[in-house]
Coordinates of C-alpha atoms and ligand atoms in Angstrom, one line a residue:
M1 CA 0.0 0.0 0.0
T2 CA 1.4 3.4 -0.9
E3 CA -1.4 5.6 0.5
K4 CA -0.5 8.5 2.6
P5 CA -1.1 7.6 6.2
A6 CA -3.8 9.3 8.2
S7 CA -2.6 12.0 10.6
E8 CA -2.5 11.1 14.3
A9 CA -5.0 14.0 14.8
L10 CA -7.5 12.4 12.4
I11 CA -7.1 9.0 14.2
K12 CA -7.6 10.7 17.5
A13 CA -10.7 12.5 16.3
A14 CA -12.2 9.2 15.1
F15 CA -11.7 7.6 18.5
A16 CA -13.0 10.7 20.3
A17 CA -16.1 10.6 18.1
R18 CA -16.6 6.9 19.0
E19 CA -16.9 7.9 22.6
N20 CA -20.2 9.6 21.7
A21 CA -21.7 6.6 20.0
Y22 CA -25.3 5.9 20.9
A23 CA -25.3 2.2 20.6
P24 CA -27.6 0.8 23.4
Y25 CA -28.8 -2.1 21.2
S26 CA -25.7 -3.5 19.5
H27 CA -23.1 -2.1 22.0
F28 CA -20.9 -1.8 18.9
K29 CA -19.4 1.7 19.0
V30 CA -18.1 3.3 15.8
G31 CA -16.3 6.6 15.2
A32 CA -15.5 8.2 11.9
A33 CA -13.3 11.2 11.0
L34 CA -13.2 12.8 7.6
Q35 CA -10.3 15.0 6.7
A36 CA -11.5 17.9 4.5
E37 CA -9.3 19.4 1.8
D38 CA -9.6 22.8 3.5
G39 CA -8.1 21.4 6.7
R40 CA -11.3 20.9 8.7
I41 CA -12.1 17.6 10.3
F42 CA -15.7 16.3 10.4
T43 CA -16.5 13.5 12.8
G44 CA -19.4 11.2 13.4
C45 CA -20.6 8.3 15.6
N46 CA -23.2 5.7 15.1
V47 CA -26.7 6.7 16.4
E48 CA -28.9 3.8 16.9
N49 CA -32.7 3.7 17.1
V50 CA -35.1 1.3 18.7
S51 CA -36.6 0.8 15.3
Y52 CA -33.2 -0.6 14.3
G53 CA -33.8 0.5 10.7
G54 CA -33.5 4.1 11.7
T55 CA -29.9 3.6 12.9
I56 CA -27.3 5.8 11.2
C57 CA -23.7 4.7 10.8
A58 CA -20.8 6.8 12.0
E59 CA -19.5 7.3 8.4
R60 CA -22.7 8.7 7.1
V61 CA -23.1 11.0 10.2
A62 CA -19.6 12.4 9.5
A63 CA -20.3 12.8 5.7
T64 CA -23.6 14.5 6.2
K65 CA -22.2 16.8 8.8
A66 CA -19.5 17.9 6.3
I67 CA -21.9 18.2 3.3
S68 CA -24.4 20.2 5.4
E69 CA -21.5 22.6 6.3
G70 CA -20.7 23.1 2.6
C71 CA -17.7 20.8 2.5
R72 CA -17.6 18.2 -0.3
K73 CA -13.9 17.6 -0.8
F74 CA -12.0 15.1 1.4
T75 CA -8.6 13.6 1.5
H76 CA -8.9 10.8 4.1
L77 CA -11.4 8.9 6.2
V78 CA -10.6 7.1 9.5
I79 CA -13.1 4.6 10.9
A80 CA -12.6 3.4 14.5
S81 CA -14.2 0.4 16.1
Q82 CA -13.6 -2.4 18.6
S83 CA -13.5 -5.0 15.9
N84 CA -10.5 -7.1 15.3
P85 CA -9.5 -7.0 12.5
P86 CA -10.7 -3.4 12.2
S87 CA -14.1 -3.2 10.7
G88 CA -14.7 -1.6 7.2
P89 CA -17.8 0.4 6.4
C90 CA -21.1 -1.3 5.7
G91 CA -22.4 -1.7 2.2
L92 CA -24.8 1.2 2.5
C93 CA -22.0 3.5 3.7
R94 CA -19.8 2.4 0.9
Q95 CA -22.4 3.4 -1.7
F96 CA -23.0 6.7 0.2
L97 CA -19.3 7.5 0.3
A98 CA -18.9 6.6 -3.4
E99 CA -20.6 9.9 -4.1
F100 CA -17.7 11.9 -2.6
C101 CA -14.7 9.5 -2.8
D102 CA -12.9 8.4 -5.9
D103 CA -11.3 4.9 -6.2
E104 CA -7.9 6.2 -4.9
F105 CA -9.4 7.8 -1.8
P106 CA -7.6 6.5 1.3
I107 CA -9.5 5.0 4.2
T108 CA -7.8 3.9 7.5
L109 CA -9.5 1.3 9.6
V110 CA -8.4 1.3 13.2
N111 CA -9.4 -0.5 16.4
T112 CA -9.1 -0.2 20.1
D113 CA -6.2 -2.7 20.1
G114 CA -4.1 -0.4 18.1
A115 CA -4.4 -2.2 14.7
R116 CA -4.4 0.0 11.6
V117 CA -5.3 -1.0 8.1
I118 CA -5.1 1.4 5.1
C119 CA -7.1 0.7 2.0
R120 CA -8.3 2.4 -1.1
F121 CA -12.0 3.2 -1.5
G122 CA -11.9 1.3 -4.8
D123 CA -10.8 -1.9 -3.0
L124 CA -13.8 -1.6 -0.7
L125 CA -16.3 -1.0 -3.5
P126 CA -15.0 -2.1 -6.9
L127 CA -16.9 -0.9 -9.9
A128 CA -18.9 1.6 -7.8
F129 CA -22.3 2.8 -9.1
R130 CA -21.3 6.3 -10.4
P131 CA -23.1 6.5 -13.8
A132 CA -21.6 9.3 -15.8
V133 CA -25.0 10.2 -17.3
L134 CA -26.3 11.2 -13.8
L135 CA -23.1 12.8 -12.7
D136 CA -22.6 15.4 -15.5
Ligands
THU201 N1 -22.0 0.7 12.1 C1 -21.4 1.9 11.8 O1 -21.5 2.9 12.5 N2 -20.6 1.9 10.7 C2 -20.5 0.8 9.9 O2 -19.9 0.9 8.8 C3 -21.0 -0.5 10.3 C4 -22.0 -0.5 11.4 C5 -22.9 0.7 13.3 C6 -24.3 0.6 13.1 C7 -24.8 0.0 14.4 O3 -25.1 1.0 15.3 C8 -23.7 -0.8 14.9 O4 -22.5 -0.4 14.2 C9 -23.8 -2.3 14.7 O5 -24.1 -2.6 13.4

């Protein structure tokens, strides 16, 4: 892997966001930190709901916070969980992120044991649904 590593600040931000996870049903806490091109960091945690289906993942919380603040360009995403090996984003989040991340976009998966895995977005979602006809 030749991707630029995530900054320690971005990794710290993902773990800090994870502390705010509202996960009374799964007890699986996730934090995400998106590095924006303009230097800002947008964080998110998973927010569960008793309906289960209403649950929002940490990655989509971080992304929607950024978009709603007018930021659409990102350089790195860190996802923090307790999973070993570190957990990747769910399928819905992969599709959601495809809107804002190209195939080379670096994602660092980290866990509470200190493991770190760097991957490219394109490895997580090959042949992503980004039809040119709709993206013009
Ligand atoms: N979760 C995330 O926040 N991100 C993912 O990519 C995978 C799953 C959350 C949703 C739910 O609150 C808990 O983890 C267990 O699925």
